[in-house]
């Protein structure tokens, strides 16, 4: 392995070894606490524009299986691990993680103190970073380099991760319920969970107009996860508002979909210090007090204090009490910040899909 360097926006430099493709990449440096699920992380469109740090020390031990992809490709800007497993053990393994990163053109670094990096991001907040690999020369950290790193920003994120079909319903029974799924960077498991429950799913682009959605005569509308700042999607939010004003089609929002639904209904969102990423985040049902273990990946949250009178806070994060779910009392709509289609508990919150289907 050749040397690689991670340079953070505050001037900190970590030296390690190159993994994946070689070159230079810039992104928003974040960490995820999942002990497993690195394949799903790498192929989750919500990580677009981010350099992802795995806090679990050994990554790649079960290889890569295309069947577990959440989308067609990897969307991360870079990848950081403590130790990369070069000889995975799994009967389903198709290739090593390093081979996958090379094939996807993902620049990565291993052999650094990921615990120290995570502590820095936790205390200072997420910050931009740059990975430089394929060189033995330590980068000169000067104002020009730091300026380039600091100027990086994630823009047009939802537009950049389009991977759905366009108005092409899947084959299903005539009696099945028809769901329109907005693709803001949708994870494949959302569609799978709906199909498991007998739904016919039509995936539509992020910028589909409300009247076009209504013309498809759906029984329900799903607002998917996705990357970036929810507030920048002003056109999408306006179309969601029109669907809410119509008020007759049940709506279920997940992650970015949850945030944009809240914005469409008059609430506000703000950026978290270091976000919630990983498969072990506890959330509490505000009505029953029950705690669920959830999978999460987001850097923004809905501000609970800005919820309108017709919105009820349904779930809160146990760690920091941020908004994790909203029920709307004036229309048939609800949303959650976490990922019920993932396997955090491992099946703790699958019931939310049942709730949605029953409401159709």
Coordinates of C-alpha atoms in Angstrom, one line a residue:
X1 CA 0.0 0.0 0.0
X2 CA 1.2 3.5 -0.8
X3 CA 0.8 6.3 1.7
X4 CA -2.3 8.5 2.0
X5 CA -3.1 11.6 4.0
X6 CA -6.3 13.1 5.4
X7 CA -6.2 16.8 5.8
X8 CA -9.0 18.5 7.8
X9 CA -10.3 22.0 7.4
X10 CA -8.7 22.9 10.7
X11 CA -5.2 21.9 9.5
X12 CA -5.0 18.5 11.2
X13 CA -3.3 15.8 9.2
X14 CA -3.7 12.1 9.6
X15 CA -1.2 9.8 7.8
X16 CA -2.2 6.3 6.7
X17 CA -2.2 3.9 3.8
X18 CA -4.1 4.2 0.5
X19 CA -7.1 2.0 -0.2
X20 CA -9.4 1.9 -3.2
X21 CA -8.6 4.3 -6.0
X22 CA -5.7 6.7 -5.8
X23 CA -5.9 10.5 -6.2
X24 CA -7.4 13.4 -4.4
X25 CA -10.9 13.9 -3.1
X26 CA -12.7 16.5 -1.0
X27 CA -15.9 16.1 1.0
X28 CA -17.7 16.7 4.3
X29 CA -16.0 14.4 6.8
X30 CA -18.5 12.5 8.9
X31 CA -18.6 9.3 11.1
X32 CA -21.0 6.4 11.2
X33 CA -21.2 4.1 14.3
X34 CA -22.5 0.9 12.6
X35 CA -20.7 -2.3 13.5
X36 CA -21.9 -3.9 10.2
X37 CA -23.7 -2.6 7.1
X38 CA -20.7 -1.0 5.4
X39 CA -22.0 -2.2 2.0
X40 CA -25.3 -0.4 2.6
X41 CA -23.5 2.7 3.8
X42 CA -21.3 2.9 0.7
X43 CA -24.3 2.5 -1.6
X44 CA -26.7 4.8 0.3
X45 CA -27.3 8.0 -1.8
X46 CA -27.7 10.0 1.5
X47 CA -23.9 9.9 1.9
X48 CA -23.4 11.9 -1.4
X49 CA -20.6 14.4 -1.0
X50 CA -19.3 13.0 2.3
X51 CA -16.1 11.4 3.3
X52 CA -17.3 8.6 5.6
X53 CA -15.4 7.4 8.6
X54 CA -16.3 3.9 10.0
X55 CA -15.9 4.0 13.8
X56 CA -15.9 0.1 14.0
X57 CA -12.2 -0.8 13.8
X58 CA -12.3 -3.8 11.3
X59 CA -14.2 -3.2 8.0
X60 CA -14.5 -5.6 5.0
X61 CA -14.5 -8.9 6.9
X62 CA -17.5 -10.3 5.0
X63 CA -16.6 -8.8 1.6
X64 CA -19.0 -7.2 -0.9
X65 CA -22.3 -8.7 -2.2
X66 CA -24.2 -6.8 -4.9
X67 CA -27.5 -8.2 -3.6
X68 CA -27.1 -6.0 -0.6
X69 CA -26.6 -2.7 -2.5
X70 CA -29.0 0.1 -1.6
X71 CA -28.5 1.7 -5.1
X72 CA -26.7 1.1 -8.3
X73 CA -23.3 2.6 -7.2
X74 CA -21.4 4.2 -4.3
X75 CA -22.0 7.9 -3.6
X76 CA -19.4 8.7 -1.0
X77 CA -16.7 11.2 -1.7
X78 CA -14.1 9.2 0.3
X79 CA -13.8 6.3 2.7
X80 CA -11.9 6.0 6.0
X81 CA -11.3 2.9 8.1
X82 CA -9.0 1.8 10.9
X83 CA -8.2 -1.6 9.5
X84 CA -9.2 -3.0 6.1
X85 CA -9.8 -6.8 5.9
X86 CA -8.0 -8.1 2.9
X87 CA -9.3 -11.8 3.1
X88 CA -13.0 -11.7 3.8
X89 CA -14.8 -14.9 4.9
X90 CA -18.4 -15.3 3.6
X91 CA -19.9 -17.8 1.3
X92 CA -21.8 -14.9 -0.4
X93 CA -18.7 -12.8 -1.0
X94 CA -18.2 -11.6 -4.6
X95 CA -15.2 -9.4 -4.1
X96 CA -13.1 -7.7 -1.5
X97 CA -14.0 -4.2 -0.2
X98 CA -10.7 -2.8 -1.7
X99 CA -11.7 -4.2 -5.1
X100 CA -15.1 -2.6 -4.8
X101 CA -13.6 0.8 -3.9
X102 CA -11.2 0.6 -6.9
X103 CA -14.0 -0.4 -9.3
X104 CA -16.2 2.5 -8.0
X105 CA -13.4 5.0 -8.1
X106 CA -13.6 5.7 -4.4
X107 CA -10.5 7.1 -2.8
X108 CA -9.9 5.9 0.7
X109 CA -7.4 5.7 3.6
X110 CA -6.8 3.1 6.3
X111 CA -4.4 2.8 9.2
X112 CA -5.3 6.1 10.9
X113 CA -6.6 6.5 14.4
X114 CA -10.3 6.7 13.6
X115 CA -11.1 7.0 17.3
X116 CA -9.1 10.3 17.5
X117 CA -10.8 11.5 14.3
X118 CA -14.2 10.7 15.6
X119 CA -13.6 12.5 18.9
X120 CA -12.4 15.5 16.9
X121 CA -15.6 15.6 14.8
X122 CA -17.7 15.0 17.8
X123 CA -16.2 18.0 19.7
X124 CA -15.7 20.4 16.8
X125 CA -18.6 19.2 14.6
X126 CA -18.4 17.8 11.1
X127 CA -15.8 19.6 8.9
X128 CA -14.6 19.4 5.4
X129 CA -11.6 17.2 4.6
X130 CA -9.4 16.1 1.7
X131 CA -7.8 12.7 1.1
X132 CA -4.6 12.6 -0.9
X133 CA -3.3 9.2 -1.9
X134 CA -0.8 7.6 -4.2
X135 CA 2.0 9.8 -3.0
X136 CA 4.7 9.4 -0.4
X137 CA 5.1 13.2 -0.1
X138 CA 3.4 14.7 2.9
X139 CA 1.1 17.5 1.8
X140 CA 2.1 21.0 2.6
X141 CA -0.7 22.4 4.7
X142 CA -0.8 26.1 3.7
X143 CA -3.6 28.6 3.4
X144 CA -4.2 27.8 -0.2
X145 CA -4.9 24.2 0.5
X146 CA -7.0 24.9 3.5
X147 CA -9.0 27.5 1.6
X148 CA -9.8 24.9 -1.1
X149 CA -10.9 22.4 1.6
X150 CA -13.0 24.9 3.4
X151 CA -14.8 26.2 0.3
X152 CA -16.2 22.8 -0.5
X153 CA -20.0 22.5 -0.1
X154 CA -22.6 19.9 -1.0
X155 CA -25.0 21.5 -3.5
X156 CA -27.7 20.0 -5.8
X157 CA -27.5 16.8 -3.8
X158 CA -30.9 15.4 -4.6
X159 CA -30.6 16.2 -8.3
X160 CA -27.2 14.5 -8.4
X161 CA -28.3 11.1 -7.0
X162 CA -31.2 10.3 -9.3
X163 CA -31.4 6.5 -9.7
X164 CA -35.1 5.7 -10.1
X165 CA -37.3 4.9 -13.0
X166 CA -39.7 7.4 -14.5
X167 CA -43.5 6.6 -14.4
X168 CA -42.9 2.9 -15.0
X169 CA -45.1 0.8 -12.6
X170 CA -43.9 -2.6 -11.6
X171 CA -46.0 -5.7 -12.4
X172 CA -48.4 -6.5 -9.6
X173 CA -51.8 -7.8 -8.8
X174 CA -54.7 -5.5 -9.9
X175 CA -56.0 -5.5 -6.4
X176 CA -52.7 -4.3 -4.9
X177 CA -52.3 -0.8 -3.5
X178 CA -50.5 1.7 -5.7
X179 CA -47.7 3.8 -4.1
X180 CA -45.9 6.7 -5.8
X181 CA -42.4 6.8 -4.4
X182 CA -40.5 10.1 -4.8
X183 CA -36.9 9.4 -5.5
X184 CA -34.8 11.9 -3.5
X185 CA -32.0 9.3 -3.4
X186 CA -34.2 6.4 -2.3
X187 CA -32.7 3.3 -0.7
X188 CA -33.7 0.1 -2.5
X189 CA -35.1 -1.4 0.8
X190 CA -37.9 1.2 0.9
X191 CA -39.4 -0.2 -2.3
X192 CA -38.7 -3.8 -1.2
X193 CA -40.6 -3.2 2.1
X194 CA -43.6 -1.8 0.2
X195 CA -43.6 -4.7 -2.3
X196 CA -43.4 -7.2 0.6
X197 CA -46.8 -5.8 1.6
X198 CA -48.4 -6.3 -1.8
X199 CA -48.0 -2.8 -3.0
X200 CA -47.4 -1.8 -6.6
X201 CA -44.7 0.9 -6.6
X202 CA -44.2 3.7 -9.2
X203 CA -40.9 5.5 -8.7
X204 CA -40.9 9.1 -9.9
X205 CA -38.1 11.7 -10.2
X206 CA -37.5 14.2 -7.3
X207 CA -39.0 17.1 -9.3
X208 CA -42.3 15.5 -10.3
X209 CA -45.2 18.0 -10.1
X210 CA -48.1 17.4 -7.7
X211 CA -50.7 17.3 -10.5
X212 CA -48.7 14.6 -12.3
X213 CA -48.6 12.6 -9.2
X214 CA -52.3 12.9 -8.7
X215 CA -52.9 11.9 -12.3
X216 CA -51.2 8.5 -11.5
X217 CA -54.1 7.9 -9.0
X218 CA -51.9 6.6 -6.2
X219 CA -53.4 5.1 -3.0
X220 CA -50.4 6.5 -1.1
X221 CA -47.3 8.7 -1.5
X222 CA -43.8 7.8 -0.1
X223 CA -41.2 10.5 0.4
X224 CA -37.8 8.9 0.4
X225 CA -34.5 9.5 2.1
X226 CA -31.8 11.5 0.3
X227 CA -28.7 13.7 0.8
X228 CA -28.0 17.3 1.5
X229 CA -29.7 20.3 3.1
X230 CA -33.5 19.8 2.9
X231 CA -34.2 23.5 2.8
X232 CA -32.4 23.9 -0.6
X233 CA -35.1 21.9 -2.3
X234 CA -37.6 24.8 -2.5
X235 CA -39.3 23.5 -5.7
X236 CA -39.9 20.0 -4.3
X237 CA -41.2 21.4 -1.0
X238 CA -43.7 23.5 -2.9
X239 CA -45.0 20.4 -4.7
X240 CA -45.3 18.5 -1.4
X241 CA -47.2 21.4 0.0
X242 CA -49.7 21.1 -2.8
X243 CA -50.2 17.4 -2.1
X244 CA -50.7 18.2 1.5
X245 CA -53.3 20.9 0.7
X246 CA -55.1 18.3 -1.4
X247 CA -55.2 16.3 1.8
X248 CA -56.8 13.0 0.5
X249 CA -53.7 10.8 -0.2
X250 CA -51.9 9.2 2.7
X251 CA -48.2 10.3 2.9
X252 CA -45.3 8.7 4.6
X253 CA -41.9 10.4 4.8
X254 CA -38.5 9.0 5.7
X255 CA -35.3 10.9 6.6
X256 CA -35.0 13.7 4.0
X257 CA -38.7 13.1 3.1
X258 CA -39.6 13.6 6.7
X259 CA -37.7 16.9 6.8
X260 CA -39.1 18.3 3.5
X261 CA -42.6 17.3 4.6
X262 CA -42.1 19.3 7.8
X263 CA -40.8 22.3 5.8
X264 CA -43.9 22.0 3.5
X265 CA -46.1 22.2 6.6
X266 CA -44.4 25.3 8.1
X267 CA -41.7 23.9 10.4
X268 CA -38.0 24.7 10.2
X269 CA -34.9 22.5 10.0
X270 CA -31.3 23.1 11.1
X271 CA -27.9 21.4 10.8
X272 CA -26.8 19.2 13.6
X273 CA -23.3 19.5 15.1
X274 CA -22.1 16.1 13.9
X275 CA -25.3 14.3 12.8
X276 CA -26.7 10.9 13.5
X277 CA -25.1 8.1 11.4
X278 CA -25.1 4.4 12.3
X279 CA -27.3 1.4 13.1
X280 CA -27.6 1.8 16.8
X281 CA -29.5 5.0 17.6
X282 CA -32.2 4.8 20.3
X283 CA -35.5 6.7 19.7
X284 CA -38.5 6.9 22.1
X285 CA -42.2 6.7 21.2
X286 CA -43.6 9.8 22.9
X287 CA -47.0 8.1 23.4
X288 CA -45.9 4.7 24.8
X289 CA -42.5 5.5 26.2
X290 CA -41.1 2.5 24.3
X291 CA -37.5 2.8 23.0
X292 CA -36.5 1.4 19.6
X293 CA -33.0 0.9 18.2
X294 CA -32.9 2.5 14.7
X295 CA -30.6 3.0 11.7
X296 CA -29.9 6.7 10.9
X297 CA -28.0 8.8 8.5
X298 CA -28.7 12.5 8.6
X299 CA -26.9 15.8 9.3
X300 CA -30.1 18.0 9.6
X301 CA -33.1 17.8 11.9
X302 CA -36.6 19.3 12.2
X303 CA -36.7 21.8 15.0
X304 CA -39.4 20.5 17.4
X305 CA -40.2 24.0 18.7
X306 CA -41.3 25.1 15.2
X307 CA -43.9 22.4 14.7
X308 CA -47.4 23.8 13.9
X309 CA -50.4 23.0 16.1
X310 CA -51.6 20.3 13.8
X311 CA -48.3 18.3 14.1
X312 CA -47.6 16.0 17.0
X313 CA -44.0 14.9 17.9
X314 CA -44.2 11.1 17.8
X315 CA -40.6 10.1 18.3
X316 CA -37.6 11.7 20.0
X317 CA -33.9 10.9 20.0
X318 CA -33.0 9.4 23.4
X319 CA -29.4 10.9 23.2
X320 CA -30.1 14.5 22.3
X321 CA -34.0 14.8 22.3
X322 CA -34.1 15.9 18.7
X323 CA -37.2 15.3 16.6
X324 CA -37.4 11.8 15.2
X325 CA -41.0 11.6 14.1
X326 CA -44.1 13.6 13.4
X327 CA -47.8 12.7 13.1
X328 CA -50.0 15.2 11.3
X329 CA -53.6 15.5 12.7
X330 CA -55.2 17.4 9.9
X331 CA -54.2 15.2 7.0
X332 CA -53.4 11.5 6.6
X333 CA -49.6 11.9 6.9
X334 CA -46.7 11.0 9.2
X335 CA -43.0 10.8 8.9
X336 CA -39.9 9.6 10.7
X337 CA -36.2 10.7 10.7
X338 CA -34.8 7.2 11.1
X339 CA -34.8 4.3 8.6
X340 CA -37.6 1.7 9.3
X341 CA -36.6 -0.2 6.2
X342 CA -33.1 -0.8 7.6
X343 CA -32.3 -3.4 10.3
X344 CA -31.3 -1.4 13.4
X345 CA -33.2 -3.6 15.9
X346 CA -33.1 -5.6 13.5
X347 CA -36.8 -5.3 12.8
X348 CA -37.9 -2.9 15.5
X349 CA -39.6 -0.3 13.4
X350 CA -40.9 -2.3 10.4
X351 CA -44.4 -1.8 11.8
X352 CA -44.4 1.7 10.4
X353 CA -44.7 0.3 6.9
X354 CA -47.7 -1.8 8.1
X355 CA -49.2 1.4 9.6
X356 CA -48.8 3.2 6.2
X357 CA -50.3 0.3 4.2
X358 CA -53.3 0.0 6.6
X359 CA -54.0 3.7 6.1
X360 CA -54.4 3.4 2.3

